[in-house]
Amino acid sequence: MEIVSENRAFGGTQGVYKHTSSACSCDMTFAVFLPAEAADGPVPVLWFLSGLTCTHENAMTKAGAQAWAAEQGIALVYPDTSPRGDDVPNDEAYDLGQGAGFYIDATEAPWGKHFKMWTYVSEELPALLAEKFPLDMSRQSITGHSMGGHGALTLAMSLPGRFRSVSAFAPICHPTASDWGRKQFEAYLGDKANWDAHDATLLMQAGGFDGPILIDTGTDDQFGDLLGTAHFAEAMAVKRQEGQIRLQKGYDHSYFFISTFMEDHVAFHAEALYA
């Protein structure tokens, strides 16, 4: 693992790191914020999965999570959103290829060799974090934005016992019924029989999540029709799932929206992580 940068921040350290990923068959970059408490022993972990076109850097610099994580003594992990490199396939569209991994393991050409983001985020990166950082991997929670909210919800529901809580900012909730999902799933996964395992609404209908959920979505979100928030809300109600979906008046899809409600989300996860 290579240290790209490490900076003092809020009494702790904001680092950026690079390593060779066997899952994605390329070099991958990720960021970790360690609060001051990490100097004395392992600390709980909050993952942040970013959205379309983003890298590890967007949320690290724009979401404003470090101040609240430092206050709670929680580490933050920011993975990249896809494999990258000259040998990694790409597409001219912003919502397919590099920057648009959708947190799934692709099986179809030309994506299948590199686009293994499910395995990377659920297996390879956690193992590396446990080896290299003072993190308490028995206390993990997860959040994300847009495509990353989709990833956070699907990972949380598919890995029972892994995450104590899950939240999301404007998540893609029903990708099999949206242009943000059907296009990518067809390209990456091919056969529709493989899609349902990566649809948060269908996962909620099937089993739900074994912990609390918090979702914030803006009423002026310019991508609102693509998110499927109402479908997920209905599934939560039928399942009697513990959680909240909050429609925030006047807010859009941007990091201004995310940073406004980040304190709420970190506090929500802290309650679960320290329970």
CSV table of C-alpha atoms in Angstrom, one decimal:
chain,number,residue,atom,x,y,z
A,1,MET,CA,0.0,0.0,0.0
A,2,GLU,CA,1.4,3.4,-1.0
A,3,ILE,CA,0.7,6.6,1.0
A,4,VAL,CA,-0.4,9.3,-1.5
A,5,SER,CA,-0.9,12.0,1.1
A,6,GLU,CA,-1.6,12.4,4.9
A,7,ASN,CA,-2.8,15.7,6.4
A,8,ARG,CA,-3.7,16.7,9.9
A,9,ALA,CA,-7.4,17.3,10.2
A,10,PHE,CA,-9.7,17.9,13.1
A,11,GLY,CA,-7.2,16.4,15.6
A,12,GLY,CA,-6.8,13.3,13.4
A,13,THR,CA,-5.4,12.4,10.0
A,14,GLN,CA,-6.9,12.5,6.6
A,15,GLY,CA,-5.0,10.1,4.4
A,16,VAL,CA,-5.2,9.0,0.7
A,17,TYR,CA,-3.8,5.6,-0.2
A,18,LYS,CA,-3.1,3.5,-3.3
A,19,HIS,CA,-2.8,-0.2,-3.7
A,20,THR,CA,-2.9,-2.9,-6.4
A,21,SER,CA,-6.3,-4.5,-6.4
A,22,SER,CA,-6.6,-8.2,-7.3
A,23,ALA,CA,-10.4,-7.9,-7.5
A,24,CYS,CA,-10.3,-5.0,-10.0
A,25,SER,CA,-7.0,-6.0,-11.7
A,26,CYS,CA,-5.7,-2.4,-11.5
A,27,ASP,CA,-4.4,0.2,-9.0
A,28,MET,CA,-7.2,1.5,-6.7
A,29,THR,CA,-7.1,4.7,-4.6
A,30,PHE,CA,-9.1,5.2,-1.4
A,31,ALA,CA,-9.2,7.7,1.5
A,32,VAL,CA,-9.4,7.1,5.3
A,33,PHE,CA,-10.0,9.7,8.0
A,34,LEU,CA,-8.7,8.6,11.4
A,35,PRO,CA,-9.9,10.6,14.5
A,36,ALA,CA,-7.6,11.3,17.4
A,37,GLU,CA,-8.9,8.3,19.3
A,38,ALA,CA,-7.3,6.0,16.7
A,39,ALA,CA,-3.9,6.7,18.3
A,40,ASP,CA,-5.0,4.8,21.4
A,41,GLY,CA,-6.7,1.8,19.7
A,42,PRO,CA,-9.2,0.7,17.1
A,43,VAL,CA,-12.2,2.9,16.3
A,44,PRO,CA,-15.6,2.3,14.7
A,45,VAL,CA,-15.9,2.7,10.9
A,46,LEU,CA,-18.3,4.6,8.7
A,47,TRP,CA,-18.1,4.0,5.0
A,48,PHE,CA,-19.1,6.7,2.4
A,49,LEU,CA,-19.8,5.4,-1.1
A,50,SER,CA,-19.9,8.2,-3.7
A,51,GLY,CA,-22.0,8.7,-6.8
A,52,LEU,CA,-21.7,8.8,-10.5
A,53,THR,CA,-18.6,10.6,-11.9
A,54,CYS,CA,-17.0,10.8,-8.4
A,55,THR,CA,-13.7,9.5,-7.0
A,56,HIS,CA,-12.7,9.1,-3.4
A,57,GLU,CA,-12.0,12.8,-3.4
A,58,ASN,CA,-15.4,14.4,-3.8
A,59,ALA,CA,-16.9,13.4,-0.5
A,60,MET,CA,-13.6,13.7,1.3
A,61,THR,CA,-13.4,17.4,0.4
A,62,LYS,CA,-17.0,18.4,0.0
A,63,ALA,CA,-19.2,16.4,2.4
A,64,GLY,CA,-17.9,17.9,5.6
A,65,ALA,CA,-18.0,14.6,7.5
A,66,GLN,CA,-14.6,14.8,9.2
A,67,ALA,CA,-15.6,17.4,11.8
A,68,TRP,CA,-18.6,15.4,12.9
A,69,ALA,CA,-16.7,12.0,12.7
A,70,ALA,CA,-13.9,13.5,14.9
A,71,GLU,CA,-16.5,14.7,17.4
A,72,GLN,CA,-17.8,11.1,17.6
A,73,GLY,CA,-14.5,9.3,17.4
A,74,ILE,CA,-15.4,7.5,14.2
A,75,ALA,CA,-13.2,6.7,11.2
A,76,LEU,CA,-14.3,7.4,7.7
A,77,VAL,CA,-13.6,5.3,4.6
A,78,TYR,CA,-14.0,6.7,1.1
A,79,PRO,CA,-13.5,4.1,-1.7
A,80,ASP,CA,-13.4,5.1,-5.4
A,81,THR,CA,-16.5,4.4,-7.5
A,82,SER,CA,-14.9,2.2,-10.1
A,83,PRO,CA,-11.6,0.8,-11.4
A,84,ARG,CA,-9.5,3.2,-13.4
A,85,GLY,CA,-6.6,3.2,-15.8
A,86,ASP,CA,-5.6,3.2,-19.5
A,87,ASP,CA,-6.3,-0.5,-19.7
A,88,VAL,CA,-9.7,-0.3,-18.0
A,89,PRO,CA,-12.6,-0.1,-20.4
A,90,ASN,CA,-14.7,3.0,-20.5
A,91,ASP,CA,-17.6,4.6,-22.2
A,92,GLU,CA,-18.3,8.2,-23.5
A,93,ALA,CA,-21.4,8.4,-21.3
A,94,TYR,CA,-21.0,9.7,-17.8
A,95,ASP,CA,-23.1,6.9,-16.4
A,96,LEU,CA,-21.3,3.9,-17.7
A,97,GLY,CA,-17.7,2.8,-17.3
A,98,GLN,CA,-15.1,4.6,-15.2
A,99,GLY,CA,-16.7,6.6,-12.5
A,100,ALA,CA,-19.9,4.4,-12.8
A,101,GLY,CA,-19.1,1.0,-11.2
A,102,PHE,CA,-22.5,0.8,-9.5
A,103,TYR,CA,-21.0,-1.4,-6.7
A,104,ILE,CA,-21.6,-4.6,-8.6
A,105,ASP,CA,-19.4,-7.4,-10.0
A,106,ALA,CA,-19.7,-7.2,-13.8
A,107,THR,CA,-19.8,-10.5,-15.7
A,108,GLU,CA,-20.2,-9.2,-19.3
A,109,ALA,CA,-17.4,-8.1,-21.8
A,110,PRO,CA,-15.6,-5.8,-21.8
A,111,TRP,CA,-16.4,-5.0,-18.2
A,112,GLY,CA,-16.0,-8.3,-16.5
A,113,LYS,CA,-12.2,-8.3,-15.9
A,114,HIS,CA,-12.0,-5.0,-14.0
A,115,PHE,CA,-15.5,-4.0,-12.8
A,116,LYS,CA,-15.6,-6.0,-9.6
A,117,MET,CA,-16.7,-3.3,-7.2
A,118,TRP,CA,-18.9,-5.5,-5.1
A,119,THR,CA,-16.0,-7.8,-4.3
A,120,TYR,CA,-13.7,-4.9,-3.8
A,121,VAL,CA,-15.9,-3.0,-1.3
A,122,SER,CA,-17.3,-6.0,0.5
A,123,GLU,CA,-14.1,-8.2,0.7
A,124,GLU,CA,-10.8,-6.9,-0.6
A,125,LEU,CA,-10.8,-3.3,0.8
A,126,PRO,CA,-12.1,-4.3,4.3
A,127,ALA,CA,-9.4,-6.9,4.6
A,128,LEU,CA,-6.7,-4.3,3.7
A,129,LEU,CA,-8.2,-1.8,6.1
A,130,ALA,CA,-8.2,-4.4,9.0
A,131,GLU,CA,-4.5,-5.1,8.3
A,132,LYS,CA,-3.2,-1.6,7.8
A,133,PHE,CA,-5.3,0.7,10.1
A,134,PRO,CA,-6.5,0.8,13.7
A,135,LEU,CA,-10.1,0.1,12.9
A,136,ASP,CA,-12.7,-1.9,14.8
A,137,MET,CA,-14.2,-3.9,12.0
A,138,SER,CA,-16.8,-5.4,14.3
A,139,ARG,CA,-18.4,-1.9,14.4
A,140,GLN,CA,-19.2,-0.7,10.9
A,141,SER,CA,-21.9,1.4,9.4
A,142,ILE,CA,-22.3,2.6,5.8
A,143,THR,CA,-23.7,5.6,4.0
A,144,GLY,CA,-23.6,6.9,0.4
A,145,HIS,CA,-24.9,9.4,-2.2
A,146,SER,CA,-27.0,8.6,-5.3
A,147,MET,CA,-25.2,5.6,-6.9
A,148,GLY,CA,-23.4,5.3,-3.7
A,149,GLY,CA,-26.6,5.3,-1.8
A,150,HIS,CA,-27.7,2.4,-3.9
A,151,GLY,CA,-24.5,0.7,-3.0
A,152,ALA,CA,-24.9,1.4,0.7
A,153,LEU,CA,-28.4,0.0,0.8
A,154,THR,CA,-27.7,-3.1,-1.2
A,155,LEU,CA,-24.5,-4.0,0.7
A,156,ALA,CA,-26.2,-3.5,4.0
A,157,MET,CA,-29.2,-5.7,3.2
A,158,SER,CA,-27.1,-8.3,1.4
A,159,LEU,CA,-24.5,-8.7,4.2
A,160,PRO,CA,-26.5,-9.4,7.4
A,161,GLY,CA,-24.6,-8.5,10.6
A,162,ARG,CA,-21.9,-6.5,8.7
A,163,PHE,CA,-23.3,-3.0,9.2
A,164,ARG,CA,-25.0,-1.7,12.3
A,165,SER,CA,-26.8,1.1,10.5
A,166,VAL,CA,-27.2,2.4,6.9
A,167,SER,CA,-28.1,5.8,5.6
A,168,ALA,CA,-28.2,7.4,2.2
A,169,PHE,CA,-28.4,10.8,0.5
A,170,ALA,CA,-30.7,10.8,-2.5
A,171,PRO,CA,-30.1,7.0,-3.2
A,172,ILE,CA,-31.0,5.2,-6.4
A,173,CYS,CA,-33.6,3.0,-4.7
A,174,HIS,CA,-35.1,1.0,-7.6
A,175,PRO,CA,-32.5,0.6,-10.4
A,176,THR,CA,-34.3,-2.2,-12.2
A,177,ALA,CA,-37.1,0.3,-12.8
A,178,SER,CA,-34.9,3.3,-13.7
A,179,ASP,CA,-32.7,4.5,-16.5
A,180,TRP,CA,-30.1,4.8,-13.7
A,181,GLY,CA,-29.9,1.0,-13.4
A,182,ARG,CA,-31.4,-0.8,-16.4
A,183,LYS,CA,-28.7,0.6,-18.7
A,184,GLN,CA,-25.8,-0.3,-16.4
A,185,PHE,CA,-27.2,-3.7,-15.3
A,186,GLU,CA,-27.7,-4.8,-18.9
A,187,ALA,CA,-24.2,-3.7,-19.8
A,188,TYR,CA,-22.5,-5.2,-16.7
A,189,LEU,CA,-24.7,-8.2,-15.8
A,190,GLY,CA,-26.5,-9.1,-19.0
A,191,ASP,CA,-29.3,-11.5,-18.1
A,192,LYS,CA,-32.1,-9.8,-16.1
A,193,ALA,CA,-32.2,-12.8,-13.8
A,194,ASN,CA,-29.0,-11.3,-12.2
A,195,TRP,CA,-30.4,-7.9,-11.5
A,196,ASP,CA,-32.7,-8.3,-8.5
A,197,ALA,CA,-29.8,-8.9,-6.1
A,198,HIS,CA,-28.7,-5.3,-6.6
A,199,ASP,CA,-32.0,-3.5,-6.3
A,200,ALA,CA,-32.7,-1.9,-2.9
A,201,THR,CA,-36.4,-1.9,-3.2
A,202,LEU,CA,-36.6,-5.6,-4.1
A,203,LEU,CA,-34.1,-6.4,-1.3
A,204,MET,CA,-36.4,-4.5,1.1
A,205,GLN,CA,-39.4,-6.5,-0.1
A,206,ALA,CA,-37.5,-9.8,0.3
A,207,GLY,CA,-35.9,-9.3,3.7
A,208,GLY,CA,-35.2,-5.8,4.8
A,209,PHE,CA,-32.3,-4.6,7.0
A,210,ASP,CA,-31.4,-5.8,10.5
A,211,GLY,CA,-30.9,-2.3,11.8
A,212,PRO,CA,-32.0,1.3,11.4
A,213,ILE,CA,-32.2,3.2,8.1
A,214,LEU,CA,-32.0,7.0,7.4
A,215,ILE,CA,-32.6,8.4,4.0
A,216,ASP,CA,-32.6,12.1,3.0
A,217,THR,CA,-33.7,13.3,-0.4
A,218,GLY,CA,-34.4,16.8,-1.6
A,219,THR,CA,-37.8,17.8,-2.9
A,220,ASP,CA,-36.0,19.8,-5.7
A,221,ASP,CA,-33.6,17.0,-6.7
A,222,GLN,CA,-33.1,17.4,-10.4
A,223,PHE,CA,-32.8,13.6,-10.8
A,224,GLY,CA,-35.8,12.7,-8.6
A,225,ASP,CA,-37.6,10.7,-11.2
A,226,LEU,CA,-34.6,8.4,-11.5
A,227,LEU,CA,-34.3,7.6,-7.8
A,228,GLY,CA,-37.4,5.5,-7.0
A,229,THR,CA,-37.7,6.9,-3.5
A,230,ALA,CA,-41.5,6.3,-3.3
A,231,HIS,CA,-41.0,2.7,-4.3
A,232,PHE,CA,-38.6,2.1,-1.5
A,233,ALA,CA,-40.8,4.0,1.0
A,234,GLU,CA,-43.7,1.7,0.2
A,235,ALA,CA,-41.5,-1.4,0.6
A,236,MET,CA,-40.3,-0.1,4.0
A,237,ALA,CA,-43.8,0.5,5.1
A,238,VAL,CA,-45.0,-3.0,4.1
A,239,LYS,CA,-42.0,-4.6,5.7
A,240,ARG,CA,-42.4,-2.5,8.9
A,241,GLN,CA,-38.7,-1.6,8.6
A,242,GLU,CA,-37.2,0.5,11.3
A,243,GLY,CA,-36.1,3.8,9.7
A,244,GLN,CA,-36.9,7.2,8.3
A,245,ILE,CA,-37.2,8.7,4.8
A,246,ARG,CA,-37.0,12.5,5.0
A,247,LEU,CA,-38.0,14.8,2.1
A,248,GLN,CA,-36.0,17.9,2.6
A,249,LYS,CA,-37.8,21.0,1.1
A,250,GLY,CA,-35.9,22.9,-1.6
A,251,TYR,CA,-32.8,20.8,-1.6
A,252,ASP,CA,-31.2,19.3,-4.8
A,253,HIS,CA,-28.7,16.5,-5.6
A,254,SER,CA,-25.6,18.4,-4.8
A,255,TYR,CA,-22.9,18.3,-2.1
A,256,PHE,CA,-24.5,21.4,-0.6
A,257,PHE,CA,-27.4,19.2,0.3
A,258,ILE,CA,-25.2,16.4,1.6
A,259,SER,CA,-23.1,18.7,3.8
A,260,THR,CA,-26.2,20.3,5.2
A,261,PHE,CA,-27.5,17.0,6.7
A,262,MET,CA,-24.1,15.2,7.3
A,263,GLU,CA,-24.1,16.0,11.0
A,264,ASP,CA,-27.5,14.2,11.3
A,265,HIS,CA,-26.2,11.1,9.5
A,266,VAL,CA,-22.9,10.9,11.5
A,267,ALA,CA,-24.9,11.2,14.7
A,268,PHE,CA,-27.3,8.6,13.6
A,269,HIS,CA,-24.5,6.1,12.9
A,270,ALA,CA,-22.7,7.0,16.1
A,271,GLU,CA,-25.7,6.0,18.1
A,272,ALA,CA,-25.7,2.5,16.4
A,273,LEU,CA,-21.9,2.1,16.5
A,274,TYR,CA,-21.7,2.8,20.2
A,275,ALA,CA,-24.8,1.0,21.3
